[in-house]
Structures are given as C-alpha cells and as structure tokens.
Tab-separated table of C-alpha atoms and ligand atoms in Angstrom:
chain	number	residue	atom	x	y	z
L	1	UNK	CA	0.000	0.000	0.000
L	2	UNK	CA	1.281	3.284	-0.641
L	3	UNK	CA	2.583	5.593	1.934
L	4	UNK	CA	1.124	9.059	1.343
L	5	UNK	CA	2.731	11.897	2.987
L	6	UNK	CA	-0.212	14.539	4.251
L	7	UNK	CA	1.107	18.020	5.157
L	8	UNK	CA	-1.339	21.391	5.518
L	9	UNK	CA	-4.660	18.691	6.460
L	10	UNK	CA	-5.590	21.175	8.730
L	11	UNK	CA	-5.371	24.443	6.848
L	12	UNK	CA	-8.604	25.521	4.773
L	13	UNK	CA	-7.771	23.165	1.763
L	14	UNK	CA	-6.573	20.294	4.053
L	15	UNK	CA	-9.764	20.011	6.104
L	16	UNK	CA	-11.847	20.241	3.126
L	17	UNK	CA	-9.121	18.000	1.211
L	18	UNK	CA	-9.708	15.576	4.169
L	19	UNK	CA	-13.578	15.284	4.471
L	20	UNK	CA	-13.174	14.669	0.625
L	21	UNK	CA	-11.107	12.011	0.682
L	22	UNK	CA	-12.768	10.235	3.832
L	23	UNK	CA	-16.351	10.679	1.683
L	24	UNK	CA	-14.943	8.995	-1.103
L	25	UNK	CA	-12.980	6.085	0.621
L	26	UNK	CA	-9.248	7.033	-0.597
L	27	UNK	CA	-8.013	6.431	2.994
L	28	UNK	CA	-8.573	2.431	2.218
L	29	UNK	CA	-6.014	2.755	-0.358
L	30	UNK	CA	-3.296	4.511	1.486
L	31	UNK	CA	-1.218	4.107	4.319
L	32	UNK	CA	-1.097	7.616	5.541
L	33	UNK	CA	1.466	9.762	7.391
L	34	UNK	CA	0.499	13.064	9.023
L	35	UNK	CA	3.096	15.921	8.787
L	36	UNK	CA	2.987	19.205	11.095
L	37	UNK	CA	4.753	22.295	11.059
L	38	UNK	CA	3.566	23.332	14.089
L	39	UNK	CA	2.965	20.088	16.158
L	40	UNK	CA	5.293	17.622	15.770
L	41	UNK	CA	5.103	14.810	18.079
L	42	UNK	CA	1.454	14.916	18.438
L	43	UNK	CA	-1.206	12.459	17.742
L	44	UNK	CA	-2.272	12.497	13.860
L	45	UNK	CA	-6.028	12.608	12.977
L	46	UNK	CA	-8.089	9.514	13.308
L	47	UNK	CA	-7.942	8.227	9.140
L	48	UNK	CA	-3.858	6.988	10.751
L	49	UNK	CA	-3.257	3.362	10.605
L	50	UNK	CA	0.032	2.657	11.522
L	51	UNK	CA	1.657	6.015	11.707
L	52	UNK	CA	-0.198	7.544	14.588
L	53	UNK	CA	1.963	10.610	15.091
L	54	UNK	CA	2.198	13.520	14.197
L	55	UNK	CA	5.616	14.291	12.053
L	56	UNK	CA	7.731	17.017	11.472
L	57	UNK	CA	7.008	18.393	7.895
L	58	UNK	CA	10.012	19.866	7.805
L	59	UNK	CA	11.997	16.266	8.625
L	60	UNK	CA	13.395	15.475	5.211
L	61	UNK	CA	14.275	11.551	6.252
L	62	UNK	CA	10.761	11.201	7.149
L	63	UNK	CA	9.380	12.893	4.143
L	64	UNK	CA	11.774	10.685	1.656
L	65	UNK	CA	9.982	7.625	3.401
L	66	UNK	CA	6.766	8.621	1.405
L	67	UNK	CA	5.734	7.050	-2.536
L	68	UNK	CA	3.507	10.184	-2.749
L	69	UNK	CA	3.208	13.916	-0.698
L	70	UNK	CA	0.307	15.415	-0.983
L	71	UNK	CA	0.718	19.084	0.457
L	72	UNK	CA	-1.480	21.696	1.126
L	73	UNK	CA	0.704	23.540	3.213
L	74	UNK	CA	1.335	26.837	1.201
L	75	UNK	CA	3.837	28.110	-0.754
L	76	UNK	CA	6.426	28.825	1.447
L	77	UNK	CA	6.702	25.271	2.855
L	78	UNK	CA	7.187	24.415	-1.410
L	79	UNK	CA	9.482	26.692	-1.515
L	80	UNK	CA	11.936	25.474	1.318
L	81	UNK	CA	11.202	21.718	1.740
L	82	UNK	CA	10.436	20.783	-2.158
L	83	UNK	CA	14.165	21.343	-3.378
L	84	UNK	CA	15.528	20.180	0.093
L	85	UNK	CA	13.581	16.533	-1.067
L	86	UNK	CA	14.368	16.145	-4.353
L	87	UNK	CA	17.761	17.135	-3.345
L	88	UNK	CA	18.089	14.470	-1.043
L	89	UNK	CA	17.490	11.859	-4.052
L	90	UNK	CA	13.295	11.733	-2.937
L	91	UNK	CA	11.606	10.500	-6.589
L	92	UNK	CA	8.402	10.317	-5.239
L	93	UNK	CA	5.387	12.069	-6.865
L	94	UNK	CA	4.775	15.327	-5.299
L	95	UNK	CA	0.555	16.541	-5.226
L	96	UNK	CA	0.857	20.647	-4.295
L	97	UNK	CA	-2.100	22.860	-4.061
L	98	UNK	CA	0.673	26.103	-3.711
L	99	UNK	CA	1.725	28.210	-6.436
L	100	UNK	CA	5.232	27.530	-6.539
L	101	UNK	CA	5.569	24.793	-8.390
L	102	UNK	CA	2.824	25.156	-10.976
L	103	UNK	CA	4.629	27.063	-13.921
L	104	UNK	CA	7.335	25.346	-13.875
L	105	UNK	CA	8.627	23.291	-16.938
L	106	UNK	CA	8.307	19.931	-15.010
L	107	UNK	CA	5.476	20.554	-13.537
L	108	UNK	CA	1.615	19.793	-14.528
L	109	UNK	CA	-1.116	21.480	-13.503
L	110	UNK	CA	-3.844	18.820	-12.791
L	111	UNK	CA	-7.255	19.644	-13.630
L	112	UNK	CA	-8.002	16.302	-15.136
L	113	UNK	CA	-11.833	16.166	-15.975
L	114	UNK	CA	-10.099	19.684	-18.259
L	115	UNK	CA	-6.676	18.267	-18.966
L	116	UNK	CA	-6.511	14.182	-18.400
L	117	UNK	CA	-5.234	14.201	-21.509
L	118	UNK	CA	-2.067	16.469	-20.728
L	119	UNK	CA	-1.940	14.654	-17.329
L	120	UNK	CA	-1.663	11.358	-18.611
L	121	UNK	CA	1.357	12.292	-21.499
L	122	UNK	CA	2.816	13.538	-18.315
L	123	UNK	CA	2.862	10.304	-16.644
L	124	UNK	CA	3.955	8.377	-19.660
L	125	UNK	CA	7.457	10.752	-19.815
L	126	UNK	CA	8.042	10.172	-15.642
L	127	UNK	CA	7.061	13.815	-14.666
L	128	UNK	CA	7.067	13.796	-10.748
L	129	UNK	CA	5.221	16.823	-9.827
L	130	UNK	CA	1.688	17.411	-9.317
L	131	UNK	CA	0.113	20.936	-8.911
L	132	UNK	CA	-3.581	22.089	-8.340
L	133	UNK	CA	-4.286	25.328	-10.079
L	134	UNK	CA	-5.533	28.545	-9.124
L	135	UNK	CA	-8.557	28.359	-7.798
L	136	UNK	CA	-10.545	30.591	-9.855
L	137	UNK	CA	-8.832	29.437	-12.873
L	138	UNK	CA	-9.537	25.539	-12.057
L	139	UNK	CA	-13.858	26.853	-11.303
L	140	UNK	CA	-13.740	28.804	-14.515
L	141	UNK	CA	-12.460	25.891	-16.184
L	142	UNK	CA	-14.347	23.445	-14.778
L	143	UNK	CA	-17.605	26.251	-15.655
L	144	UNK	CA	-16.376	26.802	-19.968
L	145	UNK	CA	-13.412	24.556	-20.594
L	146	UNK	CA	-15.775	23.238	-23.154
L	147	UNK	CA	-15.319	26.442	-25.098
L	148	UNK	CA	-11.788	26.123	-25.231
L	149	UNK	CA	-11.540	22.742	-26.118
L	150	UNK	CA	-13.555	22.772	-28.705
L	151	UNK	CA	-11.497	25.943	-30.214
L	152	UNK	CA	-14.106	28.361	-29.927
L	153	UNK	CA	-12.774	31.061	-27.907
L	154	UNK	CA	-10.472	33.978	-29.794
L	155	UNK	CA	-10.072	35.820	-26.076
L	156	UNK	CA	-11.672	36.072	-23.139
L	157	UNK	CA	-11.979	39.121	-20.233
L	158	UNK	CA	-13.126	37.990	-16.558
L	159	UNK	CA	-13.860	40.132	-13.280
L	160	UNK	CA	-13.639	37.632	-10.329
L	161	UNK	CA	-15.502	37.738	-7.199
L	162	UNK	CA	-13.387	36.475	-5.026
L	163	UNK	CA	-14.143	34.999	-1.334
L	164	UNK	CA	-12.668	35.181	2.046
L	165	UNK	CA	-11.574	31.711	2.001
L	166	UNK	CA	-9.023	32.064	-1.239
L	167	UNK	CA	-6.825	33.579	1.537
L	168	UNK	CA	-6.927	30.522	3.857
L	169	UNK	CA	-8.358	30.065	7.393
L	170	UNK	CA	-7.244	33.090	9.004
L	171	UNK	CA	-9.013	35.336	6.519
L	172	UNK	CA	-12.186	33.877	6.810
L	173	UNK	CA	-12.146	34.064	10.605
L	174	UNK	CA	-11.083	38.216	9.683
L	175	UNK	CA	-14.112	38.740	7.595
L	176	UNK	CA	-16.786	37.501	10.430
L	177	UNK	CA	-14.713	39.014	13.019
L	178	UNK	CA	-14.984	42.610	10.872
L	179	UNK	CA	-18.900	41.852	9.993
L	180	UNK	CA	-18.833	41.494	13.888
L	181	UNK	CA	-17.492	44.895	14.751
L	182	UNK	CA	-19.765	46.668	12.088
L	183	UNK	CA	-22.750	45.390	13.674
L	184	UNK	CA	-21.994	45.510	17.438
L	185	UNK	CA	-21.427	49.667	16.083
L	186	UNK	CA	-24.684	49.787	15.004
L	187	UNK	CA	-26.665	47.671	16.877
L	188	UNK	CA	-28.829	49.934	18.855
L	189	UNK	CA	-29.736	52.069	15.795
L	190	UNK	CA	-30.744	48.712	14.155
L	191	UNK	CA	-32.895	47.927	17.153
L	192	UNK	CA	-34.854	51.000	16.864
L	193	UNK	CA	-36.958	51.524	13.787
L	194	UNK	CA	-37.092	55.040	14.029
L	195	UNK	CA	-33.238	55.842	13.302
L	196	UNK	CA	-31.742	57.215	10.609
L	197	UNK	CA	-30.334	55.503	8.153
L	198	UNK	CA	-27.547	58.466	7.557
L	199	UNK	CA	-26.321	57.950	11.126
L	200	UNK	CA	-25.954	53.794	10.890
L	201	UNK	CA	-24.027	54.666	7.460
L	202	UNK	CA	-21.983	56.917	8.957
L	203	UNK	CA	-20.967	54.892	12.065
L	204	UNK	CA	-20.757	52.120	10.012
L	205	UNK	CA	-17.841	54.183	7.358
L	206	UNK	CA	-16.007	55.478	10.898
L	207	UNK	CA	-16.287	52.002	12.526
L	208	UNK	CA	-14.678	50.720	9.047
L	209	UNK	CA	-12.182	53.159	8.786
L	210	UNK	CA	-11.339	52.577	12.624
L	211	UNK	CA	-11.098	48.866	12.506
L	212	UNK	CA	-7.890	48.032	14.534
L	213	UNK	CA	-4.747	46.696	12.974
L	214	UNK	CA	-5.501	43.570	14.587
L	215	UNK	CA	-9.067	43.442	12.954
L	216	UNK	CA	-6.550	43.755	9.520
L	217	UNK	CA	-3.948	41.626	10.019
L	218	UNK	CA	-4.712	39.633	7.165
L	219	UNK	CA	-6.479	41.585	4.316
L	220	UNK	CA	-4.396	44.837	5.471
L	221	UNK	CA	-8.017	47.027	5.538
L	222	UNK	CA	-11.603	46.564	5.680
L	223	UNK	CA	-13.096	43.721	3.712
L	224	UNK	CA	-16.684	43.663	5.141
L	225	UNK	CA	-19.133	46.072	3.862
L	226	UNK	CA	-16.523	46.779	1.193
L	227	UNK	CA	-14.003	45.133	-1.450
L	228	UNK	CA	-10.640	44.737	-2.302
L	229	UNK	CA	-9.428	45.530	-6.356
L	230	UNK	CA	-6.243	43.936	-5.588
L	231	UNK	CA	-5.506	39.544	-5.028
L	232	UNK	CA	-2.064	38.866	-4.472
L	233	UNK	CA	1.222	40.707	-5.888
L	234	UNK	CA	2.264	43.348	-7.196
L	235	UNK	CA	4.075	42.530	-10.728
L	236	UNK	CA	4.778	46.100	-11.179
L	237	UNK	CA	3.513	46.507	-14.656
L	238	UNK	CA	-0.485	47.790	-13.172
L	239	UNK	CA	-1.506	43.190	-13.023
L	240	UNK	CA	-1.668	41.305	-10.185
L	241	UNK	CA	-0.344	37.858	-9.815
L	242	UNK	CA	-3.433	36.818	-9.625
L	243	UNK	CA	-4.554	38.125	-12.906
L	244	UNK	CA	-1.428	36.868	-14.284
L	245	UNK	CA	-2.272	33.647	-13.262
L	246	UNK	CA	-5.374	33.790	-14.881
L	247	UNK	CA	-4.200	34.003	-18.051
L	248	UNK	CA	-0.684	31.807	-18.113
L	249	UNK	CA	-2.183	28.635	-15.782
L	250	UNK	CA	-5.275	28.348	-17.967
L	251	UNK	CA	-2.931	28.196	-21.421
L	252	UNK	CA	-1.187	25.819	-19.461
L	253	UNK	CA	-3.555	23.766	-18.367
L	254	UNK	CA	-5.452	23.587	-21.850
L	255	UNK	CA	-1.584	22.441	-23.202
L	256	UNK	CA	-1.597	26.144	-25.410
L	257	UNK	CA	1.280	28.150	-25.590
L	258	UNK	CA	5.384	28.140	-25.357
L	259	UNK	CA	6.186	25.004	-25.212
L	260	UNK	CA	3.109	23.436	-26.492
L	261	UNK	CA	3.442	24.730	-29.997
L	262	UNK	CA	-0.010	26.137	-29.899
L	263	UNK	CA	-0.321	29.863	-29.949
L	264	UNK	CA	-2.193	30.971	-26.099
L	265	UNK	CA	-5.297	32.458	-25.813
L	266	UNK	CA	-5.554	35.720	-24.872
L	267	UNK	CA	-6.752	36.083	-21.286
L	268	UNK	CA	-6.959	39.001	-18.918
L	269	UNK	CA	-9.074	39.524	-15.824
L	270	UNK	CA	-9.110	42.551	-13.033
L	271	UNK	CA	-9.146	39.909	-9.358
L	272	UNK	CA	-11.559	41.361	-6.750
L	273	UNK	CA	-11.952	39.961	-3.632
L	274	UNK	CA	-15.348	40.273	-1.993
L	275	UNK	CA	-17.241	39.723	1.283
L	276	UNK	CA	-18.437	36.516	0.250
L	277	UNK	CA	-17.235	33.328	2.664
L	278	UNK	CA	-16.512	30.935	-0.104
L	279	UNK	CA	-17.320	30.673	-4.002
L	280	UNK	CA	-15.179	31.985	-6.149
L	281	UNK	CA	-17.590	34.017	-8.859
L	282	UNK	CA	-16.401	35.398	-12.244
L	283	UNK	CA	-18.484	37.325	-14.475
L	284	UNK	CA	-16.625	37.123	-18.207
L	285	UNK	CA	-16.873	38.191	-21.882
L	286	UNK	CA	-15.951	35.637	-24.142
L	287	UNK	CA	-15.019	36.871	-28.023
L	288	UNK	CA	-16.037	33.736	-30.201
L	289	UNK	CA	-14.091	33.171	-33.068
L	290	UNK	CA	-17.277	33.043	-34.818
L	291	UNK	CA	-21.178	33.538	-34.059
L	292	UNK	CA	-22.344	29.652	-32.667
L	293	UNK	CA	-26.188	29.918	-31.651
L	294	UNK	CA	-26.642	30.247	-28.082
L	295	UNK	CA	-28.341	27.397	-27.886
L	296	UNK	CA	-25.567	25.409	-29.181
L	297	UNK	CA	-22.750	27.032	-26.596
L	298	UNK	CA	-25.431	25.840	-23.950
L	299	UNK	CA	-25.065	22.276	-24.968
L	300	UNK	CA	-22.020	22.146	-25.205
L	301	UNK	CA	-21.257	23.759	-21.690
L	302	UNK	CA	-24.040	21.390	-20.346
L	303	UNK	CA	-22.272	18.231	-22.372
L	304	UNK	CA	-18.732	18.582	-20.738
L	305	UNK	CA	-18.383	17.038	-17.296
L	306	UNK	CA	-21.349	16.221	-14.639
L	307	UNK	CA	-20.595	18.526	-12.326
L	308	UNK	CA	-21.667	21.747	-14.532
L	309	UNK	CA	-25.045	23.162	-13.118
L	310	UNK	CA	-25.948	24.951	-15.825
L	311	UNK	CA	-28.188	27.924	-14.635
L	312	UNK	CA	-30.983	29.540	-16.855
L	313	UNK	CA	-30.663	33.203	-18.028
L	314	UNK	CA	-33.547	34.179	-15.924
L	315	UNK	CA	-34.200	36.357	-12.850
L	316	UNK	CA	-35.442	34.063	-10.809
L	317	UNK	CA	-32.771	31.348	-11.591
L	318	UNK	CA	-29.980	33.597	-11.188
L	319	UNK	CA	-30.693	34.484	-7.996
L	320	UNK	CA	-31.450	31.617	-6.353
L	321	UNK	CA	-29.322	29.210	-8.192
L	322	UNK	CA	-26.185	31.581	-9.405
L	323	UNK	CA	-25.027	32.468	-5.707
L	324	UNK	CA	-21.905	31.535	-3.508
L	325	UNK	CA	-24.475	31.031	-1.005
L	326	UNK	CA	-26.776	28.629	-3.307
L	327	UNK	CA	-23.093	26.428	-4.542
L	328	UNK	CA	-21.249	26.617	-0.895
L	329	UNK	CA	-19.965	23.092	0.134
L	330	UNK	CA	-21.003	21.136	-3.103
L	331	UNK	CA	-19.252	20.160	-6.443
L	332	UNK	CA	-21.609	21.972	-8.556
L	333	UNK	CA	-19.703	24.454	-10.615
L	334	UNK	CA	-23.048	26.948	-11.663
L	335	UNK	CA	-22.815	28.628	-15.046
L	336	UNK	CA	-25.333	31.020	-16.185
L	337	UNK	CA	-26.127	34.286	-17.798
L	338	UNK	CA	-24.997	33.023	-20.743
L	339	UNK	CA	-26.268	35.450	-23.472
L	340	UNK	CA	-25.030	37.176	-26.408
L	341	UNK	CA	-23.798	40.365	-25.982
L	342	UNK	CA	-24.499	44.202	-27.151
L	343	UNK	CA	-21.058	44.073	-28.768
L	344	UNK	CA	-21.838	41.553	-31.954
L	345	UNK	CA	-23.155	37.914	-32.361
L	346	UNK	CA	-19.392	36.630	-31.983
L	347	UNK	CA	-19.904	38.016	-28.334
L	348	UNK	CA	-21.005	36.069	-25.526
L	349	UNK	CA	-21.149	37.412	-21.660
L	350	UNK	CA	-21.242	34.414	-18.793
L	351	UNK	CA	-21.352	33.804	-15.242
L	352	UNK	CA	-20.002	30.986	-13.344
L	353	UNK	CA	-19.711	30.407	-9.708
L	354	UNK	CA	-17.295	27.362	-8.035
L	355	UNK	CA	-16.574	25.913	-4.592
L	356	UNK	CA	-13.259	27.532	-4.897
L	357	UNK	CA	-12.149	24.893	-1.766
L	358	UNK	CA	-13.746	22.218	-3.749
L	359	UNK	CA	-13.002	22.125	-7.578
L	360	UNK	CA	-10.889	25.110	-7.361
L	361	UNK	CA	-8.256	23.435	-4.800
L	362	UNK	CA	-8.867	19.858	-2.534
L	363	UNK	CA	-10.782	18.149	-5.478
L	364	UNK	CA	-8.247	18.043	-7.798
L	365	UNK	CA	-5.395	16.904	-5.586
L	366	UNK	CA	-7.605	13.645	-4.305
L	367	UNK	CA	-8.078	13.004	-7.674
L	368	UNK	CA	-4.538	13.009	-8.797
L	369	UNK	CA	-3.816	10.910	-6.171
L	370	UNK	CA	-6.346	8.268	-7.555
L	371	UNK	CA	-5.180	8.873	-10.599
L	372	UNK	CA	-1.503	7.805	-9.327
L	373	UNK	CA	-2.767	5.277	-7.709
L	374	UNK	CA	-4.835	3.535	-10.834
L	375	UNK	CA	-2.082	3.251	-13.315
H	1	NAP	P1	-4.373	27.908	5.631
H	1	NAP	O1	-5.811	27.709	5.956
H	1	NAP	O2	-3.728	29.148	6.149
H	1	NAP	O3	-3.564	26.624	6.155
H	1	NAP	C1	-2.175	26.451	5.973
H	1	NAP	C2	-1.518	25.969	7.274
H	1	NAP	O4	-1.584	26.980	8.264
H	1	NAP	C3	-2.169	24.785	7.956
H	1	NAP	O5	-1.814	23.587	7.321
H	1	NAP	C4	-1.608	24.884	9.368
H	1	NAP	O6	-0.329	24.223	9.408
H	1	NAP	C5	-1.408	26.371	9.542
H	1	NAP	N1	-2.352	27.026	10.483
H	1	NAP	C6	-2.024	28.022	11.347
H	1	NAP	N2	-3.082	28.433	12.034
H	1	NAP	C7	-4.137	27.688	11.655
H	1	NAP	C8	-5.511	27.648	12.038
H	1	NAP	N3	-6.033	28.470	12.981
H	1	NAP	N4	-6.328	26.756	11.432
H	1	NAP	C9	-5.846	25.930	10.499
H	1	NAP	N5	-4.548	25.922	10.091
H	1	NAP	C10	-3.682	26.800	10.651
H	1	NAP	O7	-4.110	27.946	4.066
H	1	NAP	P2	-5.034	27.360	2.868
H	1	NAP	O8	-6.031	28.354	2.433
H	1	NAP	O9	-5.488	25.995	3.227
H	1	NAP	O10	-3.966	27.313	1.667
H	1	NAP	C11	-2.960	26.318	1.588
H	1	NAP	C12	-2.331	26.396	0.195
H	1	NAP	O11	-3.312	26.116	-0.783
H	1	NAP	C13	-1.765	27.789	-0.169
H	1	NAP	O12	-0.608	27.624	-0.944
H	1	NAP	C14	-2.855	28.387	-0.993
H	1	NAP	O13	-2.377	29.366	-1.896
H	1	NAP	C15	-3.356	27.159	-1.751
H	1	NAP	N6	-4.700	27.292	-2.248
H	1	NAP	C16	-5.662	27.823	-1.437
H	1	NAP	C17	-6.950	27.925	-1.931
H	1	NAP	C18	-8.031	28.517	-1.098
H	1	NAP	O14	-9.107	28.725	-1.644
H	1	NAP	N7	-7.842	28.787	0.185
H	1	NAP	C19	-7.256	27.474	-3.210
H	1	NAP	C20	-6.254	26.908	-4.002
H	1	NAP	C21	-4.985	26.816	-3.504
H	1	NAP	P3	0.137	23.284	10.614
H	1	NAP	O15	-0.953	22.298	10.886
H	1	NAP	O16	1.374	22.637	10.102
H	1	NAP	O17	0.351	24.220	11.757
C-alpha cells in the first residue's frame, strides 16, 4: 500500500481535502502519514493506521519515506522543503495545491476532468510533480473549458468575485470578526426603527475606517461592507499575480502556448476579492471566433463534465441558483447568464460560480492521487 505523505490537512484546503477524501474512501487505499509544522510529536487525525503521530514536515528523512506527498501547506513550505527533497534523491510524486511549483517546466497542472489528456502524457514521460491550479482558474475551467476545447474562444476578459476563504483560514475568521465589529457599532440604531439611516451609514464608514490593525492583520483594511481591487502581488507593470495567473495557468492547463506549440489564448481579468465566505464568482466576456447559436454554446457547456449546473438566463434562476451562497460546500460548478452580448453575435457574456475549496483546490489533488494510484 502506498505511503502518502499529508502536510497542511488542517489548513482551509486540508480540512476540506480531508472530508473529501474520507467521503470517497481514498483512505482504504493509502497508508497515511500526518506531517505538522507546528505540532510535531502529536497524535495524527483519526484516518492513521500505523503512523499515529504527528511528524515534522520539515523532517526530510521522514518525508523521503513517502511514494507520494500530498501538500497543502502553502507556498512557502514548497518553496523550502520541495528542493531540500528532491535534493536528497526523494523521486516520489509530489501533489501541491501552492503556487510555486505550478509554472514550472516539469510541472503539470492537474485539472483532469479539463486536462486528463495532458496529465496522462505527463505520466507516460516520468514527470514527478503534481500541482492544483488557481482556484478561480480551475472553477472557470471546470464552468467553460468546453469552449476552449472545442477551439471556440479567440479571447476572453473575466472580473472575479473572489471569497474570504481564497486567503486561507485566518481570513475567513477576519471577515466575520470585521462583519462582527460593524454590527456591534450599530446595533442599537438597528434595534430601533425610528433611526436614521444616515447615522448607521456613517458609524458604520467610521467604525470601518477605525477597525484596529488587529481586525486587519490579514487583508491589510476593511473587507466587510466593502471590497478589495487587488488579489495577491504586485508585478509592477499595473496586473496582479493573480490576474497573471489567470491568463498563463489556464494556457497551461489547456496544453496552449510556449512550449506546447499552440499559440495561447488571450486572457486578462481585473481579481476582486469580496465579502463573500466561499465561491469563487467570475463574471466574463468571451469573443467567439465566430457567431455559434446560443443554444448550441449551452449544450455544449451542459455536455462537458457532470458537475456543470448549468443555470438559466432568468431572474429568478440567477438568484437563487447563481449564488456563492446557493453552490457553498457542493461540487456543482453553476454557469449562467450566458447570453449574447451588445457588442456583436461573436460576443457572448457568462457567469459561473465554483466551490473555490472544492473544484478550485482539494478536489483536484484527491483526484490526482487516484489517478496515481490507478495506473
Ligand atoms: P491555511 O488555511 O492558512 O492553512 C495552511 C496551514 O496553516 C495549515 O496547514 C496549518 O499548518 C497552519 N495554520 C495556522 N493556524 C491555523 C488555524 N487556525 N487553522 C488551520 N490551520 C492553521 O491555508 P489554505 O487556504 O489551506 O492554503 C494552503 C495552500 O493552498 C496555499 O498555498 C494556498 O495558496 C493554496 N490554495 C488555497 C486555496 C483557497 O481557496 N484557500 C485554493 C487553491 C490553492 P500546521 O498544521 O502545520 O500548523
């Protein structure tokens, strides 16, 4: 049985990564071994057969002992322990849900019900490494890959709505903690009917503006009751990583691009992150390369994978069904709005919404690791 390292199980992705893996039986396959960073020593989770403590995830001897890592640990971890590993002769397969792995040469980016194809011409040549994409890139994908496959897309423009939870636990615990302060300010003017509304907006802007560096840490300023324009770093030329992301991982992924000898697509986003807990959302404009009926781009969204909840262009549908709130803790990736746009028939504006925890970062990994353990 194959000894499967687990490092970051407790973070965000790891405790969704886990309950995934427990619902669909992969701990029967594996003989796991629980790393720590911060609690070495200490008694791993229950799914531990007969390595019932806790390791160091920064013990190189004990990480060489693994066939497979599966980490979900965070980029800096990657970035010290990875070439530390491999340096120490480790040819194990390494599963990463971190960044800093993911554009590299060597490395695939596993999305497979997008990419098995890619994934599997990996395996064939002995590549080693593993990575889960972005997470809004892996929803969006998940959402219109169709599109692309099926060489119908001449560019495409996205604005992401972007929860909480794509920072990791400690954000999400900011956000309620913030939502927290802006009500406790107000909370007497919301008990009595006859206030004005000026005066809750107002405390509500101070009590924002106030918020402690504490109440910060994480997103640096306010997040609740307002947004953020900006997701990860600065490149210095006006894009954010995360846009950047956007744009290289899903050429990647699709196998377009240097190195694949087939020109990119053009892809450029502006990353938002919103108040929302968890859901990635991403409203895009799609320029066809040439006008396909609408109701032929809806089958052939609807046709691609089982997980696509494909949401009518109505209202009513939309709001209820097209919703972080409505797709929150299932595999459904939503897609709707789907409708031609003002610009010209060869125009199409969509919506899609995706567990960005699920599909967009634990789902993948589990899946690779199945995938590993099949051939
Ligand atoms: P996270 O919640 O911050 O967890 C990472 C690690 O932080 C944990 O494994 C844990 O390590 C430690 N930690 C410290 N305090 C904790 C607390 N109160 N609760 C839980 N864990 C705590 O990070 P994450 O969001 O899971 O992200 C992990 C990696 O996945 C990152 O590289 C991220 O970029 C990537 N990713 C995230 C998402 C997302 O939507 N969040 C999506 C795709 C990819 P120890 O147990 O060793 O102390």
């Amino acid at each position: 049985m194959a000894l499967v390292g687990l490092v970051g199980w407790r973070g965000m992705v790891g405790s969704v990564l886990m309950d995934r893996m427990q619902a669909e039986g992969d701990f029967a396959l594996i003989e796991p071994m629980f790393f720590s960073t911060s609690n070495a020593g200490g008694r791993a989770p229950a799914m531990a057969k007969n390595e019932t403590t806790l390791q160091d995830a920064n013990d190189i001897a004990q990480l060489k002992r693994c066939d497979i890592v599966i980490t979900a640990q965070g980029s800096d971890y990657t970035k010290v322990v990875y070439p530390q590993l491999r340096a120490a002769g480790w040819k194990g397969y390494w599963i990463d849900a971190a960044k800093t792995l993911r554009m590299q040469d060597d490395a695939v980016i596993i999305l497979d019900p997008v990419n098995m194809p890619v994934i599997k011409d990996a395996l064939a040549r002995g590549v080693k490494d593993y990575i889960g994409g972005n997470c809004t890139v892996s929803c969006m994908l998940m959402g219109l890959g169709a599109l692309f496959k099926a060489d119908l897309v001449e560019w495409m423009t996205c604005t992401t709505y972007q929860a909480a939870s794509g920072g990791g636990a400690q954000h999400m615990r900011e956000l309620l903690t913030q939502m927290g302060s802006l009500n406790a300010s107000v909370r007497s003017l919301l008990d009595d009917p006859a206030s004005a509304i000026l005066e809750i907006d107002r405390t509500i802007a101070d009590t924002q503006r106030g918020l402690s560096a504490e109440e910060t840490k994480n997103f640096m300023v306010p997040l609740a009751g307002s947004l953020i324009p900006w997701i990860d770093a600065d490149r210095g030329d006006g894009t954010s990583l995360e846009e950047w992301k956007g744009g290289a991982e899903t050429n990647k992924i699709l196998g377009r691009g240097p190195g694949f000898g087939v020109p990119a697509t053009p892809i450029d986003s502006i990353c938002v992150r919103v108040g929302a807990m968890r859901c990635h959302s991403q409203a895009l404009t799609l320029k066809m390369k040439r006008d396909v009926p609408l109701a032929d781009l809806e089958a052939i969204i609807k046709a691609d994978n089982s997980w696509v909840r494909y949401v009518p262009n109505t209202r009513e549908a939309s709001v209820r069904g097209l919703t972080p709130v409505a797709v929150t803790g299932t595999m459904d990736i939503a897609v709707g709005r789907l409708r031609k746009l003002a610009m010209g028939p060869q125009y199409v504006g969509a919506f899609t919404i995706g567990d960005q925890l699920l599909w967009g970062a634990a789902e993948p990994l589990r899946r690779m690791l199945r995938i590993l353990l099949e051939q």
